[in-house]
């Protein structure tokens, strides 16, 4: 009997607790008792803030203060749409009131994204009411339901994109079908779940996963956000892979206000140690080099005034449309003049606002972006933008215009310059760009390691097997270096013949050298015939007619660690690396010699 009474009392207590939680949830929604916090998302290449993720907290004195508890409870009681709609308003209003920098990322569940709350346009209306624009807002889909109607999701994302919003998917690798969602929606941003970021600096499996995701992003045009960065080593590893954006406690914890600048310790990590590695055409130049100051108009300006502006400036092909400093569209000279040349068109629409003649999805790019990345973006865009041009921003605000003609002209000049000094066999930079890059490293006081690679016993192999096979070995060497060195950080140069140099900035350069040695040893033996492989070398005749035994080819690497201020010129660096290489050649077989002396 007593056991039954205890059971009934416990059940009644649970029911009362559940009723109390439900009442508290209704009270939070009815009285709008939510508060927003913001965590910055940074551009890892430039160490600048591109936006903030808006997060929600319940009342501090409530058991629903935790966002996980709050939203799970709302979903349990069928109030998730009402809560998310209220949270959306709170984040947007706070971001505007606090003068947030860049874009604001809004968390939205897929089922709510498809509901009447989203499709009715209330969010767009509210954004305009408080003074923001859709171009400042990224809808971040948080996957928390096992069943998704992808057809409806595609339609909803197109609906929002047509209004100017961007789309992100959250927690890639954690949910039910995040890769499918990426394939179906083709989002602008993809956030990698923090599980794959934490400890990435010592976990090769996580490292390979994130590299693979970055490769997919390069093909799809998405920008990757690494979530949950909690240590400097994780941030450096993410930077070395080439991930575009980062977020996490190591950068900044969520704050009640959007921060205005990247913390100094992050700037030091990303700035002082980083110089662009392999100089592909356009990689060392930024969009700012193409920027021209151009007249712009507000969307409320009438079409007659825009046409008059085109008459005053015959040299421009387009005019950007800017609202409150944020670019919202572009007007093409060809489009507006062709439209208004139609009969009665000017009489009917000349006094109307120019947004009816505006392209609402122009190419917009930050001035800090490399020309190489810009060229990729232009290739993925509609061909018309080569003539219309692209809008250039600084931290999201209008800065100027750039033209496709200027981009092609500068790119062509850089390709000609790069080809002039490239080795014709490997197409790697020769001595002039090598010295220029060392100069840049020394001038910026950037730490790096210069590794001089030299093939052992190459000449007798080339004499015995012919120059064609010799060229194949040289090309193999160039390919191995390209595959094992960081494209973002390391510079590979071909000094000439069988001599190469790599200027490493990546922290695990020694492991990469060991991998190159191991791979070369495995592959090079197949350039020899079966008998030579069996003997481990070949007999060759020297100039005096004497036969000598020459082992299979190997690599000698001489490494010099260059700390800031240690060397004053490229000549000093190359001399020290040559001395280290001579020491390496004294070691039998594939070898790495690290110069420990301080110059």
PDB file of N, CA and C in Angstrom, residues 263-348:
ATOM      1  N   UNK A 263      39.836  39.729 -31.706  1.00  0.00           N
ATOM      2  CA  UNK A 263      40.759  39.910 -30.570  1.00  0.00           C
ATOM      3  C   UNK A 263      42.219  39.896 -31.023  1.00  0.00           C
ATOM      4  N   UNK A 264      43.061  40.601 -30.291  1.00  0.00           N
ATOM      5  CA  UNK A 264      44.469  40.772 -30.687  1.00  0.00           C
ATOM      6  C   UNK A 264      45.214  39.429 -30.738  1.00  0.00           C
ATOM      7  N   UNK A 265      44.878  38.497 -29.836  1.00  0.00           N
ATOM      8  CA  UNK A 265      45.598  37.208 -29.848  1.00  0.00           C
ATOM      9  C   UNK A 265      45.262  36.408 -31.111  1.00  0.00           C
ATOM     10  N   UNK A 266      44.089  36.599 -31.660  1.00  0.00           N
ATOM     11  CA  UNK A 266      43.716  35.927 -32.907  1.00  0.00           C
ATOM     12  C   UNK A 266      44.423  36.592 -34.085  1.00  0.00           C
ATOM     13  N   UNK A 267      44.496  37.910 -34.073  1.00  0.00           N
ATOM     14  CA  UNK A 267      45.226  38.627 -35.126  1.00  0.00           C
ATOM     15  C   UNK A 267      46.683  38.185 -35.173  1.00  0.00           C
ATOM     16  N   UNK A 268      47.291  38.008 -33.989  1.00  0.00           N
ATOM     17  CA  UNK A 268      48.691  37.585 -33.941  1.00  0.00           C
ATOM     18  C   UNK A 268      48.853  36.181 -34.511  1.00  0.00           C
ATOM     19  N   UNK A 269      47.927  35.285 -34.174  1.00  0.00           N
ATOM     20  CA  UNK A 269      48.001  33.910 -34.684  1.00  0.00           C
ATOM     21  C   UNK A 269      47.832  33.871 -36.191  1.00  0.00           C
ATOM     22  N   UNK A 270      46.851  34.604 -36.692  1.00  0.00           N
ATOM     23  CA  UNK A 270      46.524  34.540 -38.121  1.00  0.00           C
ATOM     24  C   UNK A 270      47.357  35.486 -38.963  1.00  0.00           C
ATOM     25  N   UNK A 271      47.797  36.585 -38.367  1.00  0.00           N
ATOM     26  CA  UNK A 271      48.488  37.601 -39.156  1.00  0.00           C
ATOM     27  C   UNK A 271      49.989  37.451 -39.198  1.00  0.00           C
ATOM     28  N   UNK A 272      50.627  37.372 -38.035  1.00  0.00           N
ATOM     29  CA  UNK A 272      52.088  37.402 -37.992  1.00  0.00           C
ATOM     30  C   UNK A 272      52.726  36.187 -38.654  1.00  0.00           C
ATOM     31  N   UNK A 273      52.028  35.054 -38.682  1.00  0.00           N
ATOM     32  CA  UNK A 273      52.621  33.828 -39.201  1.00  0.00           C
ATOM     33  C   UNK A 273      52.243  33.543 -40.646  1.00  0.00           C
ATOM     34  N   UNK A 274      51.443  34.414 -41.259  1.00  0.00           N
ATOM     35  CA  UNK A 274      50.833  34.021 -42.529  1.00  0.00           C
ATOM     36  C   UNK A 274      51.245  34.913 -43.691  1.00  0.00           C
ATOM     37  N   UNK A 275      51.798  34.286 -44.710  1.00  0.00           N
ATOM     38  CA  UNK A 275      52.008  34.937 -46.007  1.00  0.00           C
ATOM     39  C   UNK A 275      51.585  33.924 -47.064  1.00  0.00           C
ATOM     40  N   UNK A 276      50.892  34.342 -48.073  1.00  0.00           N
ATOM     41  CA  UNK A 276      50.397  33.415 -49.094  1.00  0.00           C
ATOM     42  C   UNK A 276      51.547  32.610 -49.663  1.00  0.00           C
ATOM     43  N   UNK A 277      51.327  31.304 -49.799  1.00  0.00           N
ATOM     44  CA  UNK A 277      52.391  30.405 -50.249  1.00  0.00           C
ATOM     45  C   UNK A 277      52.592  30.430 -51.746  1.00  0.00           C
ATOM     46  N   UNK A 278      52.184  29.358 -52.424  1.00  0.00           N
ATOM     47  CA  UNK A 278      52.440  29.242 -53.857  1.00  0.00           C
ATOM     48  C   UNK A 278      51.769  30.371 -54.632  1.00  0.00           C
ATOM     49  N   UNK A 279      52.551  31.091 -55.400  1.00  0.00           N
ATOM     50  CA  UNK A 279      52.050  32.273 -56.076  1.00  0.00           C
ATOM     51  C   UNK A 279      51.348  31.921 -57.379  1.00  0.00           C
ATOM     52  N   UNK A 280      50.089  31.448 -57.267  1.00  0.00           N
ATOM     53  CA  UNK A 280      49.282  31.289 -58.458  1.00  0.00           C
ATOM     54  C   UNK A 280      48.892  32.679 -58.947  1.00  0.00           C
ATOM     55  N   UNK A 281      48.644  32.838 -60.261  1.00  0.00           N
ATOM     56  CA  UNK A 281      48.243  34.148 -60.759  1.00  0.00           C
ATOM     57  C   UNK A 281      47.015  34.654 -60.021  1.00  0.00           C
ATOM     58  N   UNK A 282      47.123  35.872 -59.497  1.00  0.00           N
ATOM     59  CA  UNK A 282      45.995  36.487 -58.825  1.00  0.00           C
ATOM     60  C   UNK A 282      45.892  36.207 -57.354  1.00  0.00           C
ATOM     61  N   UNK A 283      46.757  35.333 -56.806  1.00  0.00           N
ATOM     62  CA  UNK A 283      46.629  34.974 -55.400  1.00  0.00           C
ATOM     63  C   UNK A 283      47.262  36.018 -54.488  1.00  0.00           C
ATOM     64  N   UNK A 284      48.256  36.731 -54.961  1.00  0.00           N
ATOM     65  CA  UNK A 284      48.927  37.714 -54.118  1.00  0.00           C
ATOM     66  C   UNK A 284      48.312  39.099 -54.260  1.00  0.00           C
ATOM     67  N   UNK A 285      47.356  39.256 -55.177  1.00  0.00           N
ATOM     68  CA  UNK A 285      46.656  40.517 -55.347  1.00  0.00           C
ATOM     69  C   UNK A 285      45.238  40.371 -54.821  1.00  0.00           C
ATOM     70  N   UNK A 286      44.679  41.467 -54.310  1.00  0.00           N
ATOM     71  CA  UNK A 286      43.310  41.429 -53.808  1.00  0.00           C
ATOM     72  C   UNK A 286      42.400  42.241 -54.706  1.00  0.00           C
ATOM     73  N   UNK A 287      41.106  42.095 -54.465  1.00  0.00           N
ATOM     74  CA  UNK A 287      40.093  42.805 -55.240  1.00  0.00           C
ATOM     75  C   UNK A 287      40.280  44.323 -55.139  1.00  0.00           C
ATOM     76  N   UNK A 288      40.869  44.762 -54.029  1.00  0.00           N
ATOM     77  CA  UNK A 288      41.056  46.204 -53.840  1.00  0.00           C
ATOM     78  C   UNK A 288      41.876  46.821 -54.978  1.00  0.00           C
ATOM     79  N   UNK A 289      42.768  46.023 -55.595  1.00  0.00           N
ATOM     80  CA  UNK A 289      43.583  46.547 -56.692  1.00  0.00           C
ATOM     81  C   UNK A 289      42.752  46.877 -57.926  1.00  0.00           C
ATOM     82  N   UNK A 290      41.529  46.371 -58.006  1.00  0.00           N
ATOM     83  CA  UNK A 290      40.651  46.646 -59.146  1.00  0.00           C
ATOM     84  C   UNK A 290      39.588  47.702 -58.826  1.00  0.00           C
ATOM     85  N   UNK A 291      39.537  48.137 -57.573  1.00  0.00           N
ATOM     86  CA  UNK A 291      38.422  48.975 -57.126  1.00  0.00           C
ATOM     87  C   UNK A 291      38.491  50.386 -57.701  1.00  0.00           C
ATOM     88  N   UNK A 292      37.356  50.831 -58.212  1.00  0.00           N
ATOM     89  CA  UNK A 292      37.203  52.201 -58.698  1.00  0.00           C
ATOM     90  C   UNK A 292      35.992  52.821 -58.004  1.00  0.00           C
ATOM     91  N   UNK A 293      36.132  54.089 -57.640  1.00  0.00           N
ATOM     92  CA  UNK A 293      35.012  54.782 -57.012  1.00  0.00           C
ATOM     93  C   UNK A 293      34.004  55.146 -58.093  1.00  0.00           C
ATOM     94  N   UNK A 294      32.768  54.757 -57.854  1.00  0.00           N
ATOM     95  CA  UNK A 294      31.730  54.906 -58.861  1.00  0.00           C
ATOM     96  C   UNK A 294      30.497  55.511 -58.208  1.00  0.00           C
ATOM     97  N   UNK A 295      29.712  56.303 -58.949  1.00  0.00           N
ATOM     98  CA  UNK A 295      28.470  56.838 -58.371  1.00  0.00           C
ATOM     99  C   UNK A 295      27.490  55.715 -58.066  1.00  0.00           C
ATOM    100  N   UNK A 296      26.728  55.878 -56.999  1.00  0.00           N
ATOM    101  CA  UNK A 296      25.711  54.897 -56.658  1.00  0.00           C
ATOM    102  C   UNK A 296      24.414  55.620 -56.332  1.00  0.00           C
ATOM    103  N   UNK A 297      23.321  54.873 -56.309  1.00  0.00           N
ATOM    104  CA  UNK A 297      22.009  55.482 -56.079  1.00  0.00           C
ATOM    105  C   UNK A 297      21.282  54.723 -54.984  1.00  0.00           C
ATOM    106  N   UNK A 298      20.270  55.387 -54.396  1.00  0.00           N
ATOM    107  CA  UNK A 298      19.379  54.742 -53.439  1.00  0.00           C
ATOM    108  C   UNK A 298      18.228  54.101 -54.203  1.00  0.00           C
ATOM    109  N   UNK A 299      17.641  53.025 -53.663  1.00  0.00           N
ATOM    110  CA  UNK A 299      16.560  52.343 -54.391  1.00  0.00           C
ATOM    111  C   UNK A 299      15.335  53.212 -54.612  1.00  0.00           C
ATOM    112  N   UNK A 300      15.198  54.304 -53.824  1.00  0.00           N
ATOM    113  CA  UNK A 300      14.027  55.183 -53.971  1.00  0.00           C
ATOM    114  C   UNK A 300      14.179  56.175 -55.122  1.00  0.00           C
ATOM    115  N   UNK A 301      15.402  56.354 -55.664  1.00  0.00           N
ATOM    116  CA  UNK A 301      15.625  57.326 -56.737  1.00  0.00           C
ATOM    117  C   UNK A 301      14.827  56.924 -57.974  1.00  0.00           C
ATOM    118  N   UNK A 302      14.299  57.919 -58.697  1.00  0.00           N
ATOM    119  CA  UNK A 302      13.466  57.600 -59.855  1.00  0.00           C
ATOM    120  C   UNK A 302      14.323  57.178 -61.055  1.00  0.00           C
ATOM    121  N   UNK A 303      13.702  56.469 -61.978  1.00  0.00           N
ATOM    122  CA  UNK A 303      14.409  55.949 -63.148  1.00  0.00           C
ATOM    123  C   UNK A 303      14.938  57.061 -64.047  1.00  0.00           C
ATOM    124  N   UNK A 304      14.212  58.183 -64.149  1.00  0.00           N
ATOM    125  CA  UNK A 304      14.679  59.308 -64.969  1.00  0.00           C
ATOM    126  C   UNK A 304      16.029  59.817 -64.462  1.00  0.00           C
ATOM    127  N   UNK A 305      16.183  59.885 -63.125  1.00  0.00           N
ATOM    128  CA  UNK A 305      17.438  60.367 -62.541  1.00  0.00           C
ATOM    129  C   UNK A 305      18.582  59.388 -62.819  1.00  0.00           C
ATOM    130  N   UNK A 306      18.281  58.096 -62.808  1.00  0.00           N
ATOM    131  CA  UNK A 306      19.308  57.097 -63.098  1.00  0.00           C
ATOM    132  C   UNK A 306      19.759  57.208 -64.556  1.00  0.00           C
ATOM    133  N   UNK A 307      18.804  57.372 -65.470  1.00  0.00           N
ATOM    134  CA  UNK A 307      19.151  57.542 -66.883  1.00  0.00           C
ATOM    135  C   UNK A 307      19.996  58.790 -67.106  1.00  0.00           C
ATOM    136  N   UNK A 308      19.672  59.868 -66.378  1.00  0.00           N
ATOM    137  CA  UNK A 308      20.462  61.096 -66.487  1.00  0.00           C
ATOM    138  C   UNK A 308      21.878  60.874 -65.963  1.00  0.00           C
ATOM    139  N   UNK A 309      22.009  60.054 -64.914  1.00  0.00           N
ATOM    140  CA  UNK A 309      23.329  59.756 -64.358  1.00  0.00           C
ATOM    141  C   UNK A 309      24.172  58.980 -65.367  1.00  0.00           C
ATOM    142  N   UNK A 310      23.562  58.056 -66.087  1.00  0.00           N
ATOM    143  CA  UNK A 310      24.271  57.336 -67.138  1.00  0.00           C
ATOM    144  C   UNK A 310      24.737  58.287 -68.249  1.00  0.00           C
ATOM    145  N   UNK A 311      23.910  59.288 -68.556  1.00  0.00           N
ATOM    146  CA  UNK A 311      24.287  60.274 -69.580  1.00  0.00           C
ATOM    147  C   UNK A 311      25.487  61.106 -69.133  1.00  0.00           C
ATOM    148  N   UNK A 312      25.553  61.403 -67.843  1.00  0.00           N
ATOM    149  CA  UNK A 312      26.668  62.200 -67.308  1.00  0.00           C
ATOM    150  C   UNK A 312      27.960  61.391 -67.224  1.00  0.00           C
ATOM    151  N   UNK A 313      27.844  60.064 -67.147  1.00  0.00           N
ATOM    152  CA  UNK A 313      29.019  59.192 -66.995  1.00  0.00           C
ATOM    153  C   UNK A 313      29.014  58.134 -68.099  1.00  0.00           C
ATOM    154  N   UNK A 314      29.385  58.485 -69.299  1.00  0.00           N
ATOM    155  CA  UNK A 314      29.345  57.517 -70.412  1.00  0.00           C
ATOM    156  C   UNK A 314      30.345  56.370 -70.246  1.00  0.00           C
ATOM    157  N   UNK A 315      31.310  56.514 -69.328  1.00  0.00           N
ATOM    158  CA  UNK A 315      32.344  55.485 -69.164  1.00  0.00           C
ATOM    159  C   UNK A 315      31.892  54.307 -68.308  1.00  0.00           C
ATOM    160  N   UNK A 316      30.766  54.410 -67.598  1.00  0.00           N
ATOM    161  CA  UNK A 316      30.349  53.333 -66.700  1.00  0.00           C
ATOM    162  C   UNK A 316      29.271  52.475 -67.364  1.00  0.00           C
ATOM    163  N   UNK A 317      29.308  51.173 -67.076  1.00  0.00           N
ATOM    164  CA  UNK A 317      28.335  50.233 -67.636  1.00  0.00           C
ATOM    165  C   UNK A 317      27.216  49.893 -66.664  1.00  0.00           C
ATOM    166  N   UNK A 318      27.405  50.262 -65.405  1.00  0.00           N
ATOM    167  CA  UNK A 318      26.395  49.911 -64.402  1.00  0.00           C
ATOM    168  C   UNK A 318      26.484  50.853 -63.215  1.00  0.00           C
ATOM    169  N   UNK A 319      25.413  50.909 -62.442  1.00  0.00           N
ATOM    170  CA  UNK A 319      25.353  51.751 -61.244  1.00  0.00           C
ATOM    171  C   UNK A 319      24.862  50.892 -60.081  1.00  0.00           C
ATOM    172  N   UNK A 320      25.624  50.810 -59.000  1.00  0.00           N
ATOM    173  CA  UNK A 320      25.165  50.041 -57.844  1.00  0.00           C
ATOM    174  C   UNK A 320      24.034  50.754 -57.106  1.00  0.00           C
ATOM    175  N   UNK A 321      23.155  49.962 -56.504  1.00  0.00           N
ATOM    176  CA  UNK A 321      22.060  50.489 -55.691  1.00  0.00           C
ATOM    177  C   UNK A 321      22.385  50.179 -54.232  1.00  0.00           C
ATOM    178  N   UNK A 322      22.435  51.230 -53.411  1.00  0.00           N
ATOM    179  CA  UNK A 322      22.903  51.094 -52.031  1.00  0.00           C
ATOM    180  C   UNK A 322      21.864  51.668 -51.079  1.00  0.00           C
ATOM    181  N   UNK A 323      21.571  50.912 -50.030  1.00  0.00           N
ATOM    182  CA  UNK A 323      20.641  51.388 -49.001  1.00  0.00           C
ATOM    183  C   UNK A 323      21.324  51.330 -47.643  1.00  0.00           C
ATOM    184  N   UNK A 324      21.414  52.485 -46.988  1.00  0.00           N
ATOM    185  CA  UNK A 324      22.054  52.585 -45.671  1.00  0.00           C
ATOM    186  C   UNK A 324      23.462  51.993 -45.676  1.00  0.00           C
ATOM    187  N   UNK A 325      24.189  52.202 -46.774  1.00  0.00           N
ATOM    188  CA  UNK A 325      25.570  51.739 -46.884  1.00  0.00           C
ATOM    189  C   UNK A 325      25.726  50.310 -47.365  1.00  0.00           C
ATOM    190  N   UNK A 326      24.644  49.563 -47.474  1.00  0.00           N
ATOM    191  CA  UNK A 326      24.689  48.159 -47.877  1.00  0.00           C
ATOM    192  C   UNK A 326      24.239  48.028 -49.328  1.00  0.00           C
ATOM    193  N   UNK A 327      25.042  47.416 -50.202  1.00  0.00           N
ATOM    194  CA  UNK A 327      24.614  47.223 -51.596  1.00  0.00           C
ATOM    195  C   UNK A 327      23.453  46.229 -51.678  1.00  0.00           C
ATOM    196  N   UNK A 328      22.387  46.612 -52.394  1.00  0.00           N
ATOM    197  CA  UNK A 328      21.210  45.745 -52.502  1.00  0.00           C
ATOM    198  C   UNK A 328      20.931  45.342 -53.944  1.00  0.00           C
ATOM    199  N   UNK A 329      21.666  45.916 -54.907  1.00  0.00           N
ATOM    200  CA  UNK A 329      21.436  45.561 -56.301  1.00  0.00           C
ATOM    201  C   UNK A 329      22.311  46.365 -57.234  1.00  0.00           C
ATOM    202  N   UNK A 330      22.106  46.173 -58.529  1.00  0.00           N
ATOM    203  CA  UNK A 330      22.880  46.893 -59.537  1.00  0.00           C
ATOM    204  C   UNK A 330      21.983  47.134 -60.756  1.00  0.00           C
ATOM    205  N   UNK A 331      22.187  48.274 -61.416  1.00  0.00           N
ATOM    206  CA  UNK A 331      21.412  48.613 -62.613  1.00  0.00           C
ATOM    207  C   UNK A 331      22.350  48.638 -63.803  1.00  0.00           C
ATOM    208  N   UNK A 332      22.050  47.820 -64.802  1.00  0.00           N
ATOM    209  CA  UNK A 332      22.866  47.737 -66.016  1.00  0.00           C
ATOM    210  C   UNK A 332      22.442  48.820 -67.008  1.00  0.00           C
ATOM    211  N   UNK A 333      23.431  49.492 -67.597  1.00  0.00           N
ATOM    212  CA  UNK A 333      23.138  50.509 -68.615  1.00  0.00           C
ATOM    213  C   UNK A 333      22.323  49.889 -69.754  1.00  0.00           C
ATOM    214  N   UNK A 334      22.775  48.726 -70.223  1.00  0.00           N
ATOM    215  CA  UNK A 334      22.091  48.085 -71.358  1.00  0.00           C
ATOM    216  C   UNK A 334      20.643  47.758 -71.013  1.00  0.00           C
ATOM    217  N   UNK A 335      20.403  47.224 -69.801  1.00  0.00           N
ATOM    218  CA  UNK A 335      19.052  46.806 -69.423  1.00  0.00           C
ATOM    219  C   UNK A 335      18.106  47.994 -69.322  1.00  0.00           C
ATOM    220  N   UNK A 336      18.522  49.048 -68.609  1.00  0.00           N
ATOM    221  CA  UNK A 336      17.596  50.159 -68.389  1.00  0.00           C
ATOM    222  C   UNK A 336      17.349  50.963 -69.662  1.00  0.00           C
ATOM    223  N   UNK A 337      18.386  51.116 -70.486  1.00  0.00           N
ATOM    224  CA  UNK A 337      18.177  51.872 -71.731  1.00  0.00           C
ATOM    225  C   UNK A 337      17.329  51.086 -72.718  1.00  0.00           C
ATOM    226  N   UNK A 338      17.520  49.759 -72.748  1.00  0.00           N
ATOM    227  CA  UNK A 338      16.692  48.958 -73.661  1.00  0.00           C
ATOM    228  C   UNK A 338      15.242  48.932 -73.205  1.00  0.00           C
ATOM    229  N   UNK A 339      15.016  48.882 -71.917  1.00  0.00           N
ATOM    230  CA  UNK A 339      13.648  48.887 -71.399  1.00  0.00           C
ATOM    231  C   UNK A 339      12.958  50.217 -71.672  1.00  0.00           C
ATOM    232  N   UNK A 340      13.675  51.303 -71.413  1.00  0.00           N
ATOM    233  CA  UNK A 340      13.055  52.626 -71.541  1.00  0.00           C
ATOM    234  C   UNK A 340      13.040  53.138 -72.976  1.00  0.00           C
ATOM    235  N   UNK A 341      13.587  52.382 -73.880  1.00  0.00           N
ATOM    236  CA  UNK A 341      13.454  52.741 -75.291  1.00  0.00           C
ATOM    237  C   UNK A 341      12.134  52.235 -75.877  1.00  0.00           C
ATOM    238  N   UNK A 342      11.431  51.387 -75.117  1.00  0.00           N
ATOM    239  CA  UNK A 342      10.139  50.891 -75.583  1.00  0.00           C
ATOM    240  C   UNK A 342       9.096  52.012 -75.546  1.00  0.00           C
ATOM    241  N   UNK A 343       8.107  51.919 -76.383  1.00  0.00           N
ATOM    242  CA  UNK A 343       7.092  52.967 -76.508  1.00  0.00           C
ATOM    243  C   UNK A 343       6.319  53.146 -75.201  1.00  0.00           C
ATOM    244  N   UNK A 344       6.218  54.374 -74.736  1.00  0.00           N
ATOM    245  CA  UNK A 344       5.489  54.803 -73.535  1.00  0.00           C
ATOM    246  C   UNK A 344       6.099  54.317 -72.224  1.00  0.00           C
ATOM    247  N   UNK A 345       7.191  53.577 -72.298  1.00  0.00           N
ATOM    248  CA  UNK A 345       7.774  53.016 -71.081  1.00  0.00           C
ATOM    249  C   UNK A 345       8.267  54.129 -70.153  1.00  0.00           C
ATOM    250  N   UNK A 346       8.933  55.115 -70.726  1.00  0.00           N
ATOM    251  CA  UNK A 346       9.459  56.213 -69.905  1.00  0.00           C
ATOM    252  C   UNK A 346       8.335  57.040 -69.302  1.00  0.00           C
ATOM    253  N   UNK A 347       7.280  57.252 -70.087  1.00  0.00           N
ATOM    254  CA  UNK A 347       6.145  58.013 -69.573  1.00  0.00           C
ATOM    255  C   UNK A 347       5.481  57.283 -68.412  1.00  0.00           C
ATOM    256  N   UNK A 348       5.449  55.950 -68.514  1.00  0.00           N
ATOM    257  CA  UNK A 348       4.790  55.163 -67.477  1.00  0.00           C
ATOM    258  C   UNK A 348       5.653  54.962 -66.232  1.00  0.00           C
TER     259      UNK A 348
END
